PDB file of C-alpha atoms in Angstrom:
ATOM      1  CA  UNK A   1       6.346  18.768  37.892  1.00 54.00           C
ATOM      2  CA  UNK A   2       4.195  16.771  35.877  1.00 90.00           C
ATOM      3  CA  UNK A   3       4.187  15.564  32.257  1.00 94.00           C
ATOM      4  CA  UNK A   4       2.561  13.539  29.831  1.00 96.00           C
ATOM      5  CA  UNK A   5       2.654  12.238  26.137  1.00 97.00           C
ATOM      6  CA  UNK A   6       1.523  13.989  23.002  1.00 98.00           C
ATOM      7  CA  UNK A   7       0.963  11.703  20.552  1.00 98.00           C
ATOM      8  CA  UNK A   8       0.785  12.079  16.646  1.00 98.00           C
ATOM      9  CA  UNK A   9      -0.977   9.250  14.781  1.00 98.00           C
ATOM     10  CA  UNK A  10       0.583   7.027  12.323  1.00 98.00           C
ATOM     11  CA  UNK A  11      -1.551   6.107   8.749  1.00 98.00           C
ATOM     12  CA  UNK A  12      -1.387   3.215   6.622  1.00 97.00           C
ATOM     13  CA  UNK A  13       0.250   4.432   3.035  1.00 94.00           C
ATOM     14  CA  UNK A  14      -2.853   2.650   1.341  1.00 92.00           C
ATOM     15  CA  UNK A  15      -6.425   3.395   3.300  1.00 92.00           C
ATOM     16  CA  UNK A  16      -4.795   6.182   5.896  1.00 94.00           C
ATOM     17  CA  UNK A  17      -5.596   3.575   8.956  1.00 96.00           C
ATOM     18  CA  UNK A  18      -4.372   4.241  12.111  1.00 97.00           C
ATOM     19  CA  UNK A  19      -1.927   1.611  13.094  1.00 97.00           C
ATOM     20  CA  UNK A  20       0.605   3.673  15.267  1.00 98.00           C
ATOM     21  CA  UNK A  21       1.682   6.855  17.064  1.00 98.00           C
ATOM     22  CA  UNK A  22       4.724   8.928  17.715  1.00 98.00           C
ATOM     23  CA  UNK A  23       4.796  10.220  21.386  1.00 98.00           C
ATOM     24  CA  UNK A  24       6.183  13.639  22.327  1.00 97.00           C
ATOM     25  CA  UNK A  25       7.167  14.548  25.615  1.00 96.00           C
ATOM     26  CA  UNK A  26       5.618  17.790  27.348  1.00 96.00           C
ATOM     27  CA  UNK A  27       5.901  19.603  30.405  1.00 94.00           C
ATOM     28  CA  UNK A  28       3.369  21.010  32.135  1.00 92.00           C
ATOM     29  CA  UNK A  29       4.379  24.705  32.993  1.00 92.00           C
ATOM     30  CA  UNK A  30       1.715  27.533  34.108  1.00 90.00           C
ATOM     31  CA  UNK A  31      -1.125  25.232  33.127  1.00 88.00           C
ATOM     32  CA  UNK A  32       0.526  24.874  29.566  1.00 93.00           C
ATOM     33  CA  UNK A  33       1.824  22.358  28.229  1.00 95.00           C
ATOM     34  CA  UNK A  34       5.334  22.789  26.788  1.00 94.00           C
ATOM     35  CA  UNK A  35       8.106  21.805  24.858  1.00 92.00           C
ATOM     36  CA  UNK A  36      11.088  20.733  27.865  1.00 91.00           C
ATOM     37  CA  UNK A  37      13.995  22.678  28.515  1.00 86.00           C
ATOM     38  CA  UNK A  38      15.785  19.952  29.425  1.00 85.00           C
ATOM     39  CA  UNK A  39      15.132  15.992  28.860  1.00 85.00           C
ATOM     40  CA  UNK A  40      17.676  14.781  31.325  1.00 83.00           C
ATOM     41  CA  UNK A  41      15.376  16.689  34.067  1.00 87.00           C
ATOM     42  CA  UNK A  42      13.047  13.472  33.840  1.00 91.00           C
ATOM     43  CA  UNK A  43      14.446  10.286  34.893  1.00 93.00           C
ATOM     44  CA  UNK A  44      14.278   6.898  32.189  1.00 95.00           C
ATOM     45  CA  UNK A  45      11.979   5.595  34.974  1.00 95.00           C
ATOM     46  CA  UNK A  46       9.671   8.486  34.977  1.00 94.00           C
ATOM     47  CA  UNK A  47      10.142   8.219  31.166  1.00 95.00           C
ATOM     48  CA  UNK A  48       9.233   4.708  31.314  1.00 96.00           C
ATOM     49  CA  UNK A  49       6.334   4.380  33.624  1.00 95.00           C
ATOM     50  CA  UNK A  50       4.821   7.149  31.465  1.00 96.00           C
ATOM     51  CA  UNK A  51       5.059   5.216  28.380  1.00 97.00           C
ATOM     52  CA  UNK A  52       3.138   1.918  29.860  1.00 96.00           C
ATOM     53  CA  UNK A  53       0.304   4.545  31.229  1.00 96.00           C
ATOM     54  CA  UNK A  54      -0.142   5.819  28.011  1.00 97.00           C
ATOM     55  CA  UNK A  55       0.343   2.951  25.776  1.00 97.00           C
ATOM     56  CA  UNK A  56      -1.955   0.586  27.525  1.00 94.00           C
ATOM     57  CA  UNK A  57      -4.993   2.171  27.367  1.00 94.00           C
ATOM     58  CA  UNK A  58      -4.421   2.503  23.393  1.00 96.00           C
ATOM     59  CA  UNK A  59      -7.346   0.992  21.164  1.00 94.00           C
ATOM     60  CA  UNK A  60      -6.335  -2.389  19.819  1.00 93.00           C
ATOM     61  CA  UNK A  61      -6.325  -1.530  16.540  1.00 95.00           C
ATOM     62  CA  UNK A  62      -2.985   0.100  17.339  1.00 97.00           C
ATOM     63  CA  UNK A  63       0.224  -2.189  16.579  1.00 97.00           C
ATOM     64  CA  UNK A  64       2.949  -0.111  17.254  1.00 98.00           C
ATOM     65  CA  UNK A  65       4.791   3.476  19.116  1.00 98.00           C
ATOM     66  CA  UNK A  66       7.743   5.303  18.678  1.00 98.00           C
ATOM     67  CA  UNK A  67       9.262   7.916  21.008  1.00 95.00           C
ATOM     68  CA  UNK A  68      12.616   9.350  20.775  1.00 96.00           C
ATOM     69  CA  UNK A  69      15.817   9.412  22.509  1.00 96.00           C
ATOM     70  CA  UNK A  70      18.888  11.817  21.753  1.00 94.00           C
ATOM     71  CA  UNK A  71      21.874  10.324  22.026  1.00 95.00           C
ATOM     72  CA  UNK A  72      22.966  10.761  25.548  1.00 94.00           C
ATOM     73  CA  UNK A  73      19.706   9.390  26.726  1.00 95.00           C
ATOM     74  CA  UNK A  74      19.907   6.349  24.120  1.00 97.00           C
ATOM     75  CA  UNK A  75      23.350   5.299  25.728  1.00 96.00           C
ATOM     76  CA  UNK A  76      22.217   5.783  29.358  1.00 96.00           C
ATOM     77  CA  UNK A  77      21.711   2.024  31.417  1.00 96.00           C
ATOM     78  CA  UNK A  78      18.992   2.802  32.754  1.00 96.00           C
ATOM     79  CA  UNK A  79      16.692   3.157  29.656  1.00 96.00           C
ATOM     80  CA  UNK A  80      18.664  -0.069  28.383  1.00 94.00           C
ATOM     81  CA  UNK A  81      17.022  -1.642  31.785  1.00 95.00           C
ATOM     82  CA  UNK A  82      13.591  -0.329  31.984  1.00 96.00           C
ATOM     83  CA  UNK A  83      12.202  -0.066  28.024  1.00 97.00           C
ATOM     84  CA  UNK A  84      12.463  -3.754  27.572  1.00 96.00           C
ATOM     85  CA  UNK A  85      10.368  -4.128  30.606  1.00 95.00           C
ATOM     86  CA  UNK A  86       7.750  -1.551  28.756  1.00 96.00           C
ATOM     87  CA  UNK A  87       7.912  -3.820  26.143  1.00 97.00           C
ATOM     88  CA  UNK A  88       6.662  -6.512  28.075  1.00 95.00           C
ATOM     89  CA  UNK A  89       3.380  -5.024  29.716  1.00 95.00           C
ATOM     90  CA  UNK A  90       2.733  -3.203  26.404  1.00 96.00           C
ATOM     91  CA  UNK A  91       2.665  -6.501  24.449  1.00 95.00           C
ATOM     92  CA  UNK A  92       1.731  -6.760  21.545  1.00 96.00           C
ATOM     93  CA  UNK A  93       2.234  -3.612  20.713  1.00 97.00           C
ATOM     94  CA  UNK A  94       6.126  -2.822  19.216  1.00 98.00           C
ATOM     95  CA  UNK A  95       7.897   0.049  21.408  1.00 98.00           C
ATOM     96  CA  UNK A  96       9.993   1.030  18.656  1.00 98.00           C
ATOM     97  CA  UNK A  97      13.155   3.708  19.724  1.00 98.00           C
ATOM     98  CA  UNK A  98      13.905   6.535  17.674  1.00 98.00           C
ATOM     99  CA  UNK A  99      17.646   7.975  17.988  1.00 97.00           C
ATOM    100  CA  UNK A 100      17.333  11.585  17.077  1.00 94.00           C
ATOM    101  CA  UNK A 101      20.215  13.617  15.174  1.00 91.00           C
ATOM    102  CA  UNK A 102      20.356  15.982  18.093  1.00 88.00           C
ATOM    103  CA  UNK A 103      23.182  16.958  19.079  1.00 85.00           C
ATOM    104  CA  UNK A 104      25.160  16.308  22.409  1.00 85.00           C
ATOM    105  CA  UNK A 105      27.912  17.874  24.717  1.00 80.00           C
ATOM    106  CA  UNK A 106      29.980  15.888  25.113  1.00 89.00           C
ATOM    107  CA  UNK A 107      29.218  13.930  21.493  1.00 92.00           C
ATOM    108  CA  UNK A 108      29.072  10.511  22.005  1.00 95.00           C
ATOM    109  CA  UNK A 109      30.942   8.502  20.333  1.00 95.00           C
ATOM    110  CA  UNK A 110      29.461   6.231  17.418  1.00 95.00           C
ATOM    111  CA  UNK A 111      30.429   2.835  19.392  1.00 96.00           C
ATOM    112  CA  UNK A 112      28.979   3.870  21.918  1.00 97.00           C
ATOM    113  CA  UNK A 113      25.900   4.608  20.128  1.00 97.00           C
ATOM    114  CA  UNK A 114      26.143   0.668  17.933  1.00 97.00           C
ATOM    115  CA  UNK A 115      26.843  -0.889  21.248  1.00 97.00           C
ATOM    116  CA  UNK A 116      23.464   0.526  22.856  1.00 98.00           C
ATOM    117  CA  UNK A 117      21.952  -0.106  19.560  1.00 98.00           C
ATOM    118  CA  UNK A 118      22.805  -3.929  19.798  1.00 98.00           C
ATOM    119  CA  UNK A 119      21.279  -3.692  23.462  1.00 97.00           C
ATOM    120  CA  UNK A 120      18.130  -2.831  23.031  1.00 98.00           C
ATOM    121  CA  UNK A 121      17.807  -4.919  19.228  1.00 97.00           C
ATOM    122  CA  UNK A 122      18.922  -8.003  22.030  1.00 97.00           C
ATOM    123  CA  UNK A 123      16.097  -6.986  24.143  1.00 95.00           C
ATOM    124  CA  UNK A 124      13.532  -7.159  20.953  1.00 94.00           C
ATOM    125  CA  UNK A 125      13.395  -3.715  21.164  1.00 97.00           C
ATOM    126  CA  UNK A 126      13.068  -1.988  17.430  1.00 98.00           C
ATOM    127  CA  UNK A 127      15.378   0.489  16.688  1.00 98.00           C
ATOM    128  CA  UNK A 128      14.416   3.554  14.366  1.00 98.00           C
ATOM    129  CA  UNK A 129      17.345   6.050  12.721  1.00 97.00           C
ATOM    130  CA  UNK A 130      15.360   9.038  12.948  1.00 97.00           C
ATOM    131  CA  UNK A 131      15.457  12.141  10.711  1.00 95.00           C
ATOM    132  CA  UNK A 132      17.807  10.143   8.317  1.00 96.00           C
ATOM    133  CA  UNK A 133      20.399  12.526   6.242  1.00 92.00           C
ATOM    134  CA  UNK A 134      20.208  15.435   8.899  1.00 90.00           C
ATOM    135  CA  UNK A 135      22.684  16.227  11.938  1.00 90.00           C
ATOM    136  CA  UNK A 136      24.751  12.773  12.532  1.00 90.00           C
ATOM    137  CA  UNK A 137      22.038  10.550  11.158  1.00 94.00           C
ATOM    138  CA  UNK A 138      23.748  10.105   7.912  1.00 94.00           C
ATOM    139  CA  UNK A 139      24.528   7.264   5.660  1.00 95.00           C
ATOM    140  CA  UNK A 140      27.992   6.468   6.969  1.00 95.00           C
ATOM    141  CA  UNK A 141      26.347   6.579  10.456  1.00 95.00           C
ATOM    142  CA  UNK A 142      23.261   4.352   8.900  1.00 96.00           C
ATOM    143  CA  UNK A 143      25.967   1.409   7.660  1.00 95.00           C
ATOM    144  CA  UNK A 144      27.093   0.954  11.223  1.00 95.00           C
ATOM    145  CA  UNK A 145      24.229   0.695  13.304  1.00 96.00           C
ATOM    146  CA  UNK A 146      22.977  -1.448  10.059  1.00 94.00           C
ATOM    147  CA  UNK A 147      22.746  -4.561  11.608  1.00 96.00           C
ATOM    148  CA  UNK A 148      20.588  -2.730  14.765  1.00 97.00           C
ATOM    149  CA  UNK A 149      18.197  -0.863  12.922  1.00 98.00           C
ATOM    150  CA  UNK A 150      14.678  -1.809  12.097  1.00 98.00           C
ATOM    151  CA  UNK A 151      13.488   1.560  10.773  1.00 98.00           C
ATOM    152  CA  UNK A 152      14.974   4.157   8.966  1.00 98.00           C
ATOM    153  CA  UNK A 153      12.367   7.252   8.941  1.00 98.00           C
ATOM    154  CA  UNK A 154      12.418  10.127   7.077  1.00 97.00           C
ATOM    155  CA  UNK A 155      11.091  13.941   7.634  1.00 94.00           C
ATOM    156  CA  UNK A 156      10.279  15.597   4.321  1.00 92.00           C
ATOM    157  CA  UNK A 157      10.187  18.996   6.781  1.00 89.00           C
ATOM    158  CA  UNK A 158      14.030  18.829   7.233  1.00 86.00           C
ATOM    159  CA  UNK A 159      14.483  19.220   3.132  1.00 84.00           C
ATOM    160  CA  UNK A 160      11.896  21.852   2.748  1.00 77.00           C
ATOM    161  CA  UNK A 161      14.019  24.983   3.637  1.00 72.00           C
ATOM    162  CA  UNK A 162      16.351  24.546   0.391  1.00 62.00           C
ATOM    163  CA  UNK A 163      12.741  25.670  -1.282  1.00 58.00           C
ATOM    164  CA  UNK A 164      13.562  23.417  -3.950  1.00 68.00           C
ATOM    165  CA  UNK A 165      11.025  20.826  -4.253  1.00 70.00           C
ATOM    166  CA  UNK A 166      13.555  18.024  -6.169  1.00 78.00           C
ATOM    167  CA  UNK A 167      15.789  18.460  -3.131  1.00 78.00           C
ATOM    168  CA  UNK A 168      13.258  16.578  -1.212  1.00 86.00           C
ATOM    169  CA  UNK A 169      12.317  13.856  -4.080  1.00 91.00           C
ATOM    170  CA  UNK A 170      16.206  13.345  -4.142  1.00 91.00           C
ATOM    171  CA  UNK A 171      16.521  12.449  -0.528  1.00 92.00           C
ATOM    172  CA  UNK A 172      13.251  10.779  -0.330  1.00 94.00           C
ATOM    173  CA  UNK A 173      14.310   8.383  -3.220  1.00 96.00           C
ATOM    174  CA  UNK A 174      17.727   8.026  -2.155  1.00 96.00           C
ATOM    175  CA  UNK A 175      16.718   7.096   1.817  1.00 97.00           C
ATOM    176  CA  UNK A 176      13.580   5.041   0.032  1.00 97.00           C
ATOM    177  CA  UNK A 177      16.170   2.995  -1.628  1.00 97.00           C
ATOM    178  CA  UNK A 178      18.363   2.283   1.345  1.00 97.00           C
ATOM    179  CA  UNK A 179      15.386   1.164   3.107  1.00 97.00           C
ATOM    180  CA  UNK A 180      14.207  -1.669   0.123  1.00 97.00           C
ATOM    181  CA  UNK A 181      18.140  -3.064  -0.113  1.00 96.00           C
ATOM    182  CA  UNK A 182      18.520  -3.134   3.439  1.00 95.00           C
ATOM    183  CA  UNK A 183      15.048  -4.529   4.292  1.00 96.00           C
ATOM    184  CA  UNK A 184      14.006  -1.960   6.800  1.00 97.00           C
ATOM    185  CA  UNK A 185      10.917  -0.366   7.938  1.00 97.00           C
ATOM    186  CA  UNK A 186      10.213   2.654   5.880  1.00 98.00           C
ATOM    187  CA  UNK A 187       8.037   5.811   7.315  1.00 98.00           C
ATOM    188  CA  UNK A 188       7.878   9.081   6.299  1.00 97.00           C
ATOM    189  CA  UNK A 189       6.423  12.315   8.468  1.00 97.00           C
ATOM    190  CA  UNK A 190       5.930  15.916   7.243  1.00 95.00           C
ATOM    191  CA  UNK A 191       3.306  15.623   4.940  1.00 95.00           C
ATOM    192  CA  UNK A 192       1.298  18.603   4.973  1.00 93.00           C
ATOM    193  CA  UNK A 193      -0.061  18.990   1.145  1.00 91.00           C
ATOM    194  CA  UNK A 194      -2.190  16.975  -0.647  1.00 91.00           C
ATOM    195  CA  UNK A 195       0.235  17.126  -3.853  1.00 89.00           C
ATOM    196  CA  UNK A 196       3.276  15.991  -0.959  1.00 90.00           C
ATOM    197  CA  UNK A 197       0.845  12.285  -0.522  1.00 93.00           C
ATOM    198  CA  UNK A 198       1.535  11.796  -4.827  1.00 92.00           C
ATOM    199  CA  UNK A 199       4.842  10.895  -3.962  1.00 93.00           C
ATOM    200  CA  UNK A 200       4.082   7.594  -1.946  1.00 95.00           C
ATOM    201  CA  UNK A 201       3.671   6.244  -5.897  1.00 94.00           C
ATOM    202  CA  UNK A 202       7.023   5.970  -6.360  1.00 95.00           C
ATOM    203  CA  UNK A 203       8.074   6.048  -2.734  1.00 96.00           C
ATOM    204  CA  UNK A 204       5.578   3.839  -0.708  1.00 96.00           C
ATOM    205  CA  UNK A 205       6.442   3.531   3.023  1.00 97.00           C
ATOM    206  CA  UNK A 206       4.827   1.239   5.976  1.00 97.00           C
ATOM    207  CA  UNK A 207       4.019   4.259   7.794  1.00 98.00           C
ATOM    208  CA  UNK A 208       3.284   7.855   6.776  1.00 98.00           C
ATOM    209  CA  UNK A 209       2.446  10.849   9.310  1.00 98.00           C
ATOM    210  CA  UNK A 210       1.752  14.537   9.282  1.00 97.00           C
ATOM    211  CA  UNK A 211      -0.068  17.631  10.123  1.00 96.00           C
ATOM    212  CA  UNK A 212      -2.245  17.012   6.164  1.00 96.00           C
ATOM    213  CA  UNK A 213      -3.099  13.663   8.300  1.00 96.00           C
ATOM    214  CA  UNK A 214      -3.463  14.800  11.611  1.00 97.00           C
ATOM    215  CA  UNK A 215      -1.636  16.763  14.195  1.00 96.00           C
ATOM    216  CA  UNK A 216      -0.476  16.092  17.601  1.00 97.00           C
ATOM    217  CA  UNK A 217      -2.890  15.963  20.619  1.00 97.00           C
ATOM    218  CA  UNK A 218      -2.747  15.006  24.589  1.00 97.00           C
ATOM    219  CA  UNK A 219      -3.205  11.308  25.141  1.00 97.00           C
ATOM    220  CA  UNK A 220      -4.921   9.528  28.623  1.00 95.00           C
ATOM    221  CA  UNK A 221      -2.791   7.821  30.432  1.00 95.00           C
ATOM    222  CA  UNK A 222      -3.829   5.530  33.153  1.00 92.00           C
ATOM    223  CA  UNK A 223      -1.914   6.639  36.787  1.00 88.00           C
ATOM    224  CA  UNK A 224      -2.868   3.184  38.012  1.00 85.00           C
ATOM    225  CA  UNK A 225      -0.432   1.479  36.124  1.00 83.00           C
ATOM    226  CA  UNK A 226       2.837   1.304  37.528  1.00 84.00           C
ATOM    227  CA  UNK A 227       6.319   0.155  35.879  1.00 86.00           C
ATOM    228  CA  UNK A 228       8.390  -1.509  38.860  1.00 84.00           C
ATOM    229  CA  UNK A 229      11.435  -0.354  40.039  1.00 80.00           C
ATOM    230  CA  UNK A 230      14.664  -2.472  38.758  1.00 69.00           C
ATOM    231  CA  UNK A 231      18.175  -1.577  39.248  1.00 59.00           C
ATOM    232  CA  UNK A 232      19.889  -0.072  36.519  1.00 48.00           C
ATOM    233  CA  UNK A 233      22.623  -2.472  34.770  1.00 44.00           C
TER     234      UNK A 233
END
């Protein structure tokens, strides 16, 4: 079994520099690589020691990644023990964790959720609501992990099915809003039309992404690196 890291770069609003990526996890199956059947197949080590191989041998110009984590992974110890020592051997680079709307069987429960949230915020981790306004990711959901989050981010691609193109200017400017009065990060991924970039007048973020920018590819990552093992709290 073997996998590795897509990654999708993140522009600058202003001059479309790269300053970050968003990783993607793939499996390598029949010399393809694929989209996982199952996340909880790969341990948060595994996870872990993949991100520091892949991160490191990032140009400097690069200041920050995300990756994501659906909710039964962002509650499990063991990523609670292991990203914050990522964190350390990626310096300065910010590992920044995304908690997807996916959903989970069992659900987990919001306080479990805040009280991992708190975790990894205490281990100056920064914490990203993902895919705000879809699945559980909503704004009652937003106002308790409040005090957690760094980031909210928002995916124009989520909107676009109502084929109404104020539907997305709606949520756009209502999440874009949220993010100025609660002084959060602000990114937005999905672009994929020039007239789509017009709105970052009125709704300028830190971070903007999408396949009009560039699209995901497979990153290097350097096998010589390796995390340490620590026992899971």
């Amino acid at each position: 079994m073997m996998i590795r890291f897509f990654g999708q770069p993140q522009f600058t609003a202003t001059d479309h520099t790269i300053k970050g990526y968003e990783l993607f996890l793939r499996e390598s199956v029949d010399h393809k690589w694929v989209f996982p059947d199952d996340f909880k197949a790969f341990t948060a080590y595994e996870t872990a020691n993949l991100l520091v191989q892949t991160i490191r041998p990032m140009p400097k110009t690069v200041t920050s990644v995300a990756f994501n984590l659906d909710p039964d992974q962002f509650v499990d110890p063991a990523y609670q023990t292991y990203l914050p020592k990522v964190q350390e051997l990626i310096a300065p680079v910010r590992l920044f964790v995304e908690l997807t709307e996916h959903p989970c069987a069992p659900k987990i429960a919001n306080a479990k959720l805040v009280e991992a949230a708190e975790g990894f915020k205490a281990n100056h981790l920064y914490v990203v609501l993902d895919d705000v306004g879809t699945g559980n990711n909503t704004p009652p959901f937003a106002e308790l992990l409040d005090n957690n989050l760094a980031e909210y981010k928002f995916a124009m691609q989520n909107f676009r099915e109502s084929h109404d193109p104020h539907e997305i200017t709606k949520k756009l400017a209502y999440w874009h809003k949220m993010a100025d009065d609660e002084h959060k990060w602000f990114v937005i991924e999905g672009f994929e039309t020039k007239y789509e970039l017009k709105l970052l007048k009125d709704y300028p973020a830190d971070l903007i992404q999408g396949y009009y920018l560039d699209r995901p590819g497979l990153l290097p990552a350097d096998d010589q690196v390796i995390l340490p093992h620590h026992r899971a709290s």
